[in-house]
Each structure stands twice: as structure tokens, then as C-alpha cells.
C-alpha positions in Angstrom: 11.5 -17.5 -18.7 13.2 -18.1 -15.4 11.1 -17.0 -12.4 13.6 -14.2 -11.4 13.4 -12.7 -14.9 9.6 -12.5 -14.7 9.8 -10.0 -11.8 13.0 -8.3 -12.9 11.4 -7.4 -16.2 9.3 -4.9 -14.2 6.7 -5.4 -16.9 3.3 -5.8 -15.5 2.1 -7.7 -18.6 4.9 -10.3 -18.2 4.1 -10.8 -14.5 0.4 -11.1 -15.2 1.0 -13.8 -17.7 3.8 -15.8 -16.0 3.9 -15.2 -12.3 3.3 -18.2 -10.0 1.2 -15.9 -7.8 -1.6 -16.1 -10.4 -2.6 -19.5 -9.2 -3.4 -18.2 -5.7 -6.9 -17.4 -6.7 -7.7 -21.1 -7.2 -5.0 -23.1 -5.4 -6.7 -22.9 -2.0 -10.2 -23.9 -3.2 -11.1 -27.5 -2.2 -11.9 -28.9 -5.6 -12.8 -32.6 -5.2 -10.2 -35.0 -6.3 -10.5 -36.4 -9.9 -13.1 -33.8 -10.8 -14.0 -32.9 -14.4 -13.1 -29.2 -14.8 -14.0 -26.7 -17.6 -11.9 -23.6 -17.8 -13.4 -20.8 -19.9 -10.9 -18.2 -21.0 -7.6 -20.0 -20.5 -5.7 -16.8 -21.6 -2.0 -17.7 -21.3 -2.5 -20.6 -18.9 -2.0 -18.7 -15.7 -4.1 -21.0 -13.6 -4.5 -23.9 -16.1 -1.7 -26.0 -14.6 -3.1 -25.6 -11.1 -6.5 -26.8 -12.3 -4.9 -29.8 -13.9 -3.4 -30.8 -10.5 -7.0 -31.0 -9.2 -8.7 -32.9 -12.0 -9.1 -33.5 -15.7 -9.3 -30.1 -17.4 -10.7 -28.8 -20.6 -9.4 -25.3 -21.3 -11.3 -23.0 -23.8 -9.2 -20.2 -25.4 -10.6 -18.8 -28.7 -7.4 -16.8 -29.4 -5.2 -19.3 -31.3 -1.9 -17.6 -30.3 -2.8 -17.8 -26.6 -4.0 -21.4 -27.0 -0.6 -22.2 -28.5 1.2 -20.6 -25.6 -0.9 -22.8 -23.2 0.1 -25.8 -25.2 3.8 -24.9 -25.1 3.7 -24.2 -21.3 1.8 -27.4 -20.5 2.6 -29.9 -23.3 3.8 -32.5 -20.7 0.5 -32.3 -18.8 -1.5 -35.4 -19.7 -4.9 -34.6 -18.3 -5.4 -31.3 -20.2 -7.4 -30.7 -23.4 -7.1 -27.3 -25.1 -9.8 -26.1 -27.5 -9.3 -22.9 -29.5 -12.9 -22.0 -30.3 -15.7 -19.9 -28.9 -17.7 -21.7 -26.3 -20.9 -21.6 -28.4 -19.1 -23.3 -31.3 -18.3 -26.4 -29.2 -20.5 -29.4 -28.7 -19.8 -31.0 -25.3 -20.5 -34.6 -24.7 -20.1 -34.5 -20.9 -20.9 -32.3 -17.9 -18.5 -30.8 -15.5 -18.0 -30.7 -11.7 -16.5 -27.3 -11.9 -16.6 -24.5 -14.5 -14.0 -21.8 -13.9 -14.1 -18.3 -15.3 -11.2 -16.3 -14.0 -10.8 -12.8 -15.5 -12.8 -13.3 -18.6 -16.0 -11.5 -17.5 -14.8 -8.2 -18.9 -14.6 -9.6 -22.4 -17.3 -12.3 -22.6 -18.1 -11.5 -26.2 -14.7 -12.8 -27.2 -15.6 -16.2 -25.7 -19.4 -16.6 -26.0 -22.0 -15.1 -28.3 -22.4 -11.5 -29.4 -24.2 -9.3 -27.0 -24.5 -5.5 -26.6 -23.0 -5.4 -23.1 -21.3 -7.6 -20.5 -24.3 -7.8 -18.1 -26.5 -9.3 -20.8 -23.7 -11.6 -22.0 -23.0 -12.9 -18.6 -26.6 -13.6 -17.9 -27.0 -15.6 -21.1 -23.6 -17.4 -20.5 -24.7 -18.4 -16.9 -28.0 -19.8 -18.3 -26.1 -21.8 -20.9 -23.6 -23.2 -18.3 -26.6 -24.7 -16.4 -26.7 -27.2 -19.3 -23.0 -28.1 -18.8 -23.0 -28.4 -15.0 -23.5 -31.6 -13.0 -26.3 -31.4 -10.4 -23.7 -30.9 -7.6 -21.4 -28.8 -9.8 -19.9 -25.4 -9.0 -19.1 -22.3 -11.0 -16.1 -20.4 -9.9 -16.0 -16.8 -11.1 -13.5 -14.0 -10.6 -13.7 -10.4 -11.8 -12.8 -6.8 -10.9 -15.3 -4.7 -9.0 -16.7 -1.6 -10.9 -16.4 0.4 -7.7 -12.9 -0.9 -6.7 -11.0 1.4 -4.3 -8.1 1.2 -6.7 -10.2 2.8 -9.4 -11.3 5.6 -7.1 -7.6 6.1 -6.4 -6.9 6.6 -10.1 -5.8 3.1 -11.3 -6.3 2.3 -15.0 -8.1 -1.0 -15.6 -6.8 -4.0 -17.5 -8.2 -2.8 -20.8 -6.1 0.3 -20.5 -9.1 2.7 -20.4 -8.7 6.1 -19.0 -8.8 6.5 -15.2 -12.3 6.5 -13.6 -14.1 5.4 -16.8 -15.2 2.1 -15.2 -16.8 4.0 -12.3 -19.4 5.4 -14.8 -19.7 2.3 -17.1 -23.4 1.4 -16.7 -23.4 -1.5 -19.1 -20.1 -3.4 -18.9 -18.5 -3.0 -15.5 -20.0 -5.3 -12.7 -20.4 -4.8 -9.0 -21.7 -6.9 -6.1 -25.4 -6.1 -6.3 -25.4 -6.4 -10.1 -23.7 -9.8 -10.1 -26.1 -11.0 -7.4 -29.0 -9.9 -9.6 -27.6 -11.6 -12.7 -26.9 -14.9 -10.9 -30.4 -14.9 -9.4 -31.9 -14.2 -12.9 -29.9 -17.1 -14.3 -31.7 -19.3 -11.7 -28.9 -20.5 -9.5 -29.8 -21.2 -5.9 -26.6 -20.5 -3.9 -23.8 -18.0 -4.0 -20.8 -17.2 -1.8 -18.6 -14.2 -2.1 -14.8 -14.0 -1.4 -12.7 -10.9 -1.4 -9.1 -11.3 -2.7 -6.6 -8.5 -2.0 -4.9 -6.7 -3.7 -7.1 -8.4 -6.3 -7.9 -11.8 -7.9 -4.8 -11.6 -10.2 -2.1 -11.4 -7.4 -4.1 -12.5 -4.4 -2.2 -12.3 -1.2 -5.1 -12.6 1.2 -8.7 -13.7 0.6 -11.5 -12.7 3.0 -15.1 -14.0 2.9 -18.5 -12.7 3.9 -18.1 -14.9 7.0 -14.7 -13.4 7.8 -14.4 -9.7 6.9 -11.3 -7.7 7.7 -11.0 -5.8 11.0 -9.8 -2.2 10.7 -6.0 -1.8 11.0 -5.3 -5.5 11.0 -1.9 -6.5 9.5 -3.3 -8.4 6.6 -4.9 -5.3 5.3 -1.5 -3.8 4.8 -1.1 -5.5 1.4 1.1 -4.3 -1.4 -0.9 -2.5 -4.1 0.2 -2.4 -7.7 -0.9 -0.3 -10.7 -1.0 -0.5 -14.5 0.9 1.9 -16.6 -0.6 5.3 -17.0 -2.3 5.2 -13.6 -2.2 8.4 -11.7 -2.8 7.6 -8.0 -4.1 10.4 -5.9 -4.5 8.7 -2.5 -3.3 5.7 -0.5 -5.8 2.9 -1.2 -4.5 0.9 1.9 -5.6 3.7 4.2 -8.9 4.0 2.4 -9.7 0.3 2.6 -9.0 0.4 6.3 -11.5 3.2 6.7 -14.1 1.3 4.6 -13.5 -1.8 6.8 -14.1 0.3 9.9 -17.4 1.7 8.4 -18.7 -1.6 7.2 -18.3 -0.8 3.5 -15.4 -3.1 2.6 -17.5 -5.6 0.6 -18.7 -2.8 -1.8 -15.3 -1.2 -2.5 -13.0 -4.2 -2.5 -10.9 -4.5 -5.7 -12.1 -7.9 -6.8 -14.5 -10.7 -6.2 -14.2 -14.5 -6.3 -17.6 -16.2 -6.3 -18.8 -19.7 -5.8 -22.1 -20.4 -7.6 -24.1 -23.5 -7.2 -27.5 -25.1 -7.5 -26.5 -27.5 -4.7 -25.5 -26.6 -1.2 -22.3 -24.5 -0.8 -19.7 -26.9 0.5 -16.7 -24.7 0.9 -16.4 -23.6 4.5 -13.1 -21.7 4.0 -13.4 -18.3 5.6 -10.0 -16.8 5.1 -6.7 -17.5 3.3 -3.3 -15.9 3.5 -0.4 -16.6 1.1 2.7 -14.5 2.2 3.5 -13.5 -1.4 6.4 -11.2 -0.5 8.5 -14.0 1.1 11.1 -16.1 -0.6 9.5 -19.3 -1.9 11.3 -21.4 0.7 9.6 -19.3 3.5 6.0 -19.3 2.1 3.3 -20.9 4.1 -0.4 -20.7 3.6 -2.8 -20.1 6.4 -6.5 -21.0 6.1 -9.4 -20.6 8.5 -11.8 -23.4 7.7 -14.9 -23.6 9.8 -13.8 -23.3 13.4 -10.2 -24.3 12.8 -7.0 -22.6 11.5 -4.6 -24.6 9.3 -1.0 -23.7 8.4 0.9 -25.6 5.8 3.6 -25.3 3.1 2.4 -23.8 -0.2 5.5 -24.7 -2.3 7.7 -27.8 -2.4 10.6 -25.5 -1.5 8.9 -24.5 1.8 8.5 -28.1 3.2 11.6 -27.7 5.3 10.4 -24.4 6.6 7.1 -26.0 7.6 9.0 -28.7 9.5 10.9 -26.0 11.4 7.6 -24.4 12.2 6.3 -27.6 13.6 9.5 -28.0 15.7 8.8 -24.5 17.1 5.5 -25.7 18.5 7.4 -28.2 20.6 9.9 -25.6 21.7 7.2 -23.2 22.8 5.3 -25.8 24.9 8.6 -26.9 26.6 9.3 -23.3 27.5 5.9 -23.0 29.1 3.9 -20.9 26.6 0.2 -21.6 25.9 0.6 -22.8 22.3 -2.7 -24.3 21.2 -1.6 -25.5 17.8 -1.3 -29.2 17.2 0.4 -31.2 14.4 -1.8 -33.1 12.0 -0.4 -34.6 8.8 2.5 -32.2 8.5 0.1 -29.2 9.2 -0.3 -27.0 12.2 -3.9 -27.0 13.3 -5.5 -24.9 16.0 -9.1 -23.9 17.0 -10.1 -20.5 15.8 -9.9 -18.2 18.8 -12.4 -15.4 19.0 -10.3 -13.7 21.7 -8.9 -10.2 21.6 -5.2 -9.9 20.5 -2.9 -8.2 22.9 -2.7 -5.3 20.4 -6.5 -4.9 20.5 -6.4 -5.1 24.3 -3.8 -2.4 24.5 -5.5 -0.1 21.9 -8.7 -0.5 23.9 -7.0 0.6 27.1 -5.4 3.6 25.4 -8.7 4.7 23.8 -10.5 4.5 27.1 -7.8 6.5 28.9 -6.7 3.6 31.0 -3.0 4.2 30.6 -2.1 2.5 33.9 -3.4 -0.8 32.6 -1.8 0.0 29.2 1.7 0.2 30.7 1.1 -2.6 33.2 0.0 -5.0 30.5 3.0 -4.3 28.3 5.3 -4.7 31.3 3.6 -7.9 32.3 4.2 -9.4 28.9 7.8 -8.2 28.8 8.5 -9.8 32.2 6.8 -13.0 31.0 9.1 -13.1 27.9 12.2 -12.7 30.1 10.9 -15.4 32.4 9.9 -18.0 29.8 12.5 -17.4 27.1 15.4 -17.3 29.5 18.3 -14.9 29.6 21.8 -15.9 28.7 25.1 -14.4 29.7 26.8 -12.8 26.8 30.1 -11.0 26.2 29.6 -7.4 25.1 31.1 -7.0 21.6 30.1 -5.5 18.2 27.3 -8.1 18.0 26.0 -7.9 21.5 25.1 -4.6 23.2 25.2 -3.9 26.9 22.0 -3.2 28.8 20.0 -5.8 26.8 18.7 -9.3 27.8 19.7 -11.9 25.3 18.1 -15.2 24.8 18.8 -18.3 22.7 15.0 -18.9 22.4 14.5 -15.9 20.0 10.9 -16.2 18.8 10.9 -12.8 17.3 7.3 -12.9 16.3 6.0 -13.1 19.9 4.6 -9.7 19.1 1.3 -8.3 20.4 -0.6 -9.3 17.2 0.3 -12.9 17.7 -0.8 -13.1 21.3 -4.4 -13.7 22.3 -5.8 -12.8 25.7 -8.6 -14.5 27.6 -9.2 -14.4 31.4 -5.7 -13.0 31.9 -4.2 -16.0 30.1 -1.9 -15.5 27.1 -2.1 -17.8 24.1 0.5 -17.6 21.3 0.1 -18.4 17.6 2.0 -18.1 14.4 5.6 -18.5 15.7 7.4 -19.2 12.4 10.8 -17.7 13.3 13.3 -19.0 15.8 16.7 -17.4 16.3 19.5 -17.7 18.8 21.3 -14.8 20.6 18.5 -12.3 20.2 17.7 -9.5 22.6 14.3 -9.9 24.3 14.0 -6.2 24.0 14.1 -6.6 20.2 10.9 -8.6 20.4 9.3 -5.9 22.6 10.5 -3.2 20.1 8.9 -5.1 17.2 5.7 -5.4 19.2 5.4 -1.7 19.9 6.5 -0.7 16.4 3.9 -2.9 14.7 1.2 -1.8 17.1 1.8 1.9 16.1 2.3 1.0 12.4 -1.2 -0.7 12.2 -2.9 1.7 14.7 -1.4 5.2 13.8 -4.3 6.9 15.7 -2.5 5.8 18.9 0.0 8.6 18.4 -2.8 11.1 19.3 -3.2 9.5 22.7 0.4 8.6 23.5 3.3 9.0 21.1 5.3 5.9 20.2 8.6 7.5 21.3 7.2 7.9 24.8 6.5 4.2 25.0 9.9 3.3 23.6 11.6 5.6 26.2 9.6 4.1 29.1 10.9 0.7 28.3 14.5 1.9 27.6 14.3 1.0 23.9 15.2 4.3 22.3 18.9 4.2 22.9 19.1 0.8 21.0 16.8 1.8 18.2 19.5 1.9 15.5 20.6 -1.6 16.6 17.1 -2.9 16.4 16.5 -1.3 13.0 19.6 -3.1 11.7 18.4 -6.5 13.2 15.0 -5.9 11.5 16.7 -5.1 8.2 18.8 -8.3 8.4 15.7 -10.3 9.2 13.7 -8.9 6.3 16.5 -9.4 3.8 16.7 -13.0 4.9 12.9 -13.6 4.6 11.5 -11.4 1.8 11.8 -11.9 -2.0 13.5 -8.7 -3.2 12.5 -9.4 -6.9 8.8 -9.5 -6.0 9.0 -6.3 -3.9 11.0 -4.6 -6.6 8.2 -5.4 -9.1 5.5 -4.0 -6.8 7.6 -0.8 -6.2 8.2 -0.4 -10.0 4.4 0.0 -10.6 4.4 3.2 -8.5 5.5 5.3 -11.5 2.9 8.1 -11.2 1.9 8.2 -7.6 1.1 11.6 -6.1 -1.3 11.1 -3.2 -4.0 13.7 -2.7 -2.6 14.5 0.7 0.7 15.4 -1.0 -1.2 17.5 -3.6 -3.0 19.3 -0.8 0.3 19.8 1.1 2.0 21.0 -2.0 -0.9 23.4 -2.7 -0.8 24.7 0.9 2.9 25.2 0.6 2.5 27.1 -2.6 -0.2 29.2 -1.0 2.1 29.8 2.0 5.0 30.7 -0.3 2.7 32.9 -2.3 1.6 34.8 0.9 5.3 35.2 1.8 6.0 36.5 -1.7 3.0 38.9 -1.4 4.4 40.1 1.9 7.8 40.7 0.3 6.3 42.5 -2.6 4.2 44.7 -0.3 7.4 45.4 1.7 9.2 46.4 -1.4 6.2 48.5 -2.6 6.0 50.2 0.8 9.7 50.9 0.8 9.5 52.1 -2.8 6.8 54.5 -1.9 8.8 55.8 1.0 11.8 56.1 -1.3 9.8 57.9 -3.9 8.5 60.3 -1.2 12.1 60.9 -0.1 13.2 61.4 -3.7 10.3 63.8 -4.2 11.3 65.7 -1.0 15.0 65.8 -2.1 13.9 66.9 -5.6 11.9 69.8 -4.0 15.0 70.8 -2.0 17.2 70.6 -5.1 14.7 72.5 -7.1 14.6 75.2 -4.4 18.4 75.3 -4.3 18.5 75.5 -8.0 16.0 78.4 -8.0 18.0 80.2 -5.4 21.2 79.6 -7.4 19.5 80.9 -10.5 18.4 84.0 -8.7 21.9 84.6 -7.4 23.3 84.0 -10.9 20.8 86.5 -12.3 21.8 89.0 -9.6 25.5 88.5 -10.4 24.8 88.9 -14.1 22.9 92.1 -13.4 25.8 93.4 -11.2 28.3 92.4 -13.9 26.2 94.3 -16.5 26.1 97.3 -14.3 29.8 97.1 -13.7 30.4 97.1 -17.4 28.3 100.2 -17.8 30.2 101.9 -14.9 33.5 101.1 -16.5 32.4 103.0 -19.5 31.8 106.2 -17.6 34.2 109.1 -17.3 34.0 108.9 -13.5 35.3 105.3 -13.6 38.1 106.3 -15.9 39.1 109.2 -13.7 39.0 107.0 -10.6 41.0 104.4 -12.3 43.5 107.2 -13.4 44.0 108.6 -10.0 44.2 105.1 -8.5 47.1 104.2 -10.8 48.9 107.5 -10.3 48.4 107.3 -6.6 50.1 104.0 -6.5 53.0 105.4 -8.6 53.4 108.3 -6.2 53.7 105.9 -3.3 56.4 104.1 -5.1 
């Protein structure tokens, strides 16, 4: 299946089986060249090819259909042996440098033995693997955390169980302290934890116990994804930021990748970033190893982009920026700086109510950009706006996050993008926008629009938004992003539920007010009707009395007309009239 079709399928099972991002969990690990590797639980071969690039690989997959798929995918790979049996049915004649178990911990009984729960099965498996491991060998293990923040948010696990079930699974689901206990009981001497996000399956960043995430850092703004039938009730990204701030990240991260060894832990990698959302030609990998930072291409297609990045280092130095990265074997290498970023500096000023320094520092960096990047004369047209300072040295990632401050000196890193005819104000706009995006609490101190106004950026905001949109379309992989977005089928954050509930309550109160108004008016109307009814009844009674009186008089008149007197009067009355005639 063509790569584009994998993501356009919008089928999470297809992506899990065929995405090139699956290899991220293992591609960065420094497996020694020409190693003997045992893969337990090959599944569909998601990482098998990557293991083969690192050494001779034996892949164990008991499911014959899956084993056949691995064969079809990798039939041209010469250093791969596929065995479709359970591990305890195989007699090995050699030991291995690396034994890799990625994602099979949840179903160990399908691979090894018959045990009543996963904890017991994993313990016995690890004991058995001692017999297959060379003295300096390593076990590499990846699995989902029982207490993963995604499960608290409502995600359904890979086995399709109901939401929240794993949180209460005492026997099968594993967590940090439990796995540490199992490894210790299996008599291994050393262990090192890594924390892939969003998880081990589609790792975009990998932290370690030596390099934990800082609250609000950009790399924590990963793209989450969810299995079908998940009903998400809160934003896990916001939650993981809070956990990082409170020192609880290691216990609620979604997945673990663990290096286990009887020998000394040799891997000194602290942090890895992959840039999964970019087009393949723009993907670079960043690794913090010991006290150095390495940046290099992750795909063959990104070699040219890496060369452009290295050229940018020369450009920056010629312009007068303090760029501390050096070129070594087609890689960018720099010392790991334990300095504050310009973002951290500004946030610190704001939180300590030092707004004068806050504004002065932004202005100082703005003036430095204009001075070092240089301003060109441009003709105002539909592409160039008046009132802006354009430059042909458009390093648009000279944002606050990529600038480190020490003793009033600015050091720049990570300048991958170079464009001509770019407003310097666009760089400042991106800096301020990102600072507020990753530090939303700043709005409580000083609103973003106030900063934008102060530096005359607001009037050009639509233009800057269009430039940003063009840049993102140029850089990001729309198929990958569309896949991530497609997994948000049943997302209704708790905040939204609360807001909707409060809105319903508010509407209900308004409805009650309207009902009470109508009831009150109805009562008044009924009182008026009753009053009118009394009046009408009085008038009717009066009318009846008058009618009775008239009837009485009519009766009397009839009786009078029967009398002789009436007849005589009537006779004389008629004759009198005749006499007058």
C-alpha cells in the first residue's frame, strides 16, 4: 500500500500496521553494529525492518498469518529469520546481544507459556530471557502504562476494552513501580526508563528520567490520537502539562520504553524528537546525548534539507549571531545549554511583575533582529505591506523558544528555515504568538493583544496569519495531520460538558423566570377576570331585577286593561280625539 493511502485510509489499524512512524521507538537506539537481535512478537513487522538495518534479526511471531505478512513485506531482506512458533517451543542455539519486546507485553500468553496474568507471565519470561542474553546483552521493552493520562481522559486501549477498565485491572495492566518490581525479581541489575509521546506506537518525542519535560514546553504539545469508541472528556495535553509541573509526569505518561541489562547501561541518550507532522523531506531528528545535542536527517528524502540546515549555520555566523552549532559528519552538533530560553526569561519577568524588563527585553531582541538580519528596500505591492521591515535573511524560527540567554548574551539554535523577502515583524509576531500558545497563563498578567499592539503588529495580523498558513502548508504532511484529526470522533471535553451544563442551567433559570412571569401575569389576569365577572354578575342581577319589575308592571297593566275604568278612559280618550277632529 502506498504511503499516502496508509494515512488517507483514516483507519487506525492500518496506520498501526503500516506507518513508517512505528519504527521511531527503536530507530534512535544505539544498537551496536552487526549485533545478534531477537524480536519477540513481530506482529506485522512494524519495526522488524529497522532491526534488520542494525543487525542479524530473528523475529518470533506465533500467528502464522502475521508471520506470512512479515515475510511478504521483507522477503528481500537477507539477514532476517522468521519463526512462527511460541517462544517456549523453540530451541535456540545461540545467544543474543539485544532482545526486543515492543507491544507484546499485554498478550504474553500468546507468545510464551500459559499464565494466569500478565505480571506472572512477564516475570517468568524475563527469567527465561536471562538464558538467551549475552553477558553484555540488553532487553528493550515497550508497553502502555496502566495509569496513562489518555486512559483517564477516556481512551479505549488496544484490546478494545471499555474505557477506564485498565485503570482497575490489578493483574494484567502494568505501571512503573510494578514493572520495576518484576525486573528486580527477575534478577536484572540495571534499568533505564524512557517516556515516548504520544506513546510508543507513534513516538514523536522521547523523554528520559535524565531529561524530563518542562511545563509548557513546545514538545509537550504533541498530537494525541484515539482508538474507535473512545469518549474523551478532557484535553490530555493540558493534563500532561500540569503533571509535568507537579512532578508526576513519569507516573501518568502514556507509554514506557525500557532498557534492561545485567551489564552497565551504555545508552546515554536523554531526549529524542522526530517531527512526525512534517513532510518526509523536512524531517530531521534531534537527540540529546550526554552533554551534546545532535541534529541529523531521519529519512533519505531529508538529506537535502539537512544540507540546507548546515548552510544556515554559516549564514547565521556571517550575520553576527551567536550560533554554537558545529558541523560534524553531516550532522549539526552543539553543547547542551542549560541556559534559560528567552521565553522562560520573559515569562519569569511577567510573573514577577517586572513588566519594564519584559518590554525592554522584547524590544532589545527586536532591534537586534533588525540590526543583524538587515533591512531591504521593497516596493509596496500585494506581496509587500507598508510599515514593515523586510529582510532577505528570513530565519523565521528566530523565536523566543530558540534563543538562549546567558549574561545578557543571546545564543540561537535550531534555525531550519531560511526565506527571502520576509518581514522581521513576522518573526516577532511568531515569537509572541508561540509564547502565549505555550504559556496561556500569561494572559492573566498581560493579554497577548496588548503586546501585539505595543509593537504595532495587530494591524498586520491577517497578513501574518496568511504567511504562517503558507509556511505550514509548505512544511507539514497533510495526510498525517488528517489521520490524527480523524481519530477525534467522540471528543467532548469535560470543560465543554461543564459549560454546556452551566448553559442549560442558565437557560433553565431563564425559562423558570419566563414561566413565573407568565404565571404571575396569569394570576393578575385571573384576578381581573374575576373582578369583571363580579361586575358582570352584578349588572346581570340588576338587569334581572329590572326585568322582573317590568314584567310585574306589564302584568299589572294587563289587569288594569281588563277593568271598566280602563275601558271608560279608553272610550273617552278615543271620542275626545274624534271631537277635536
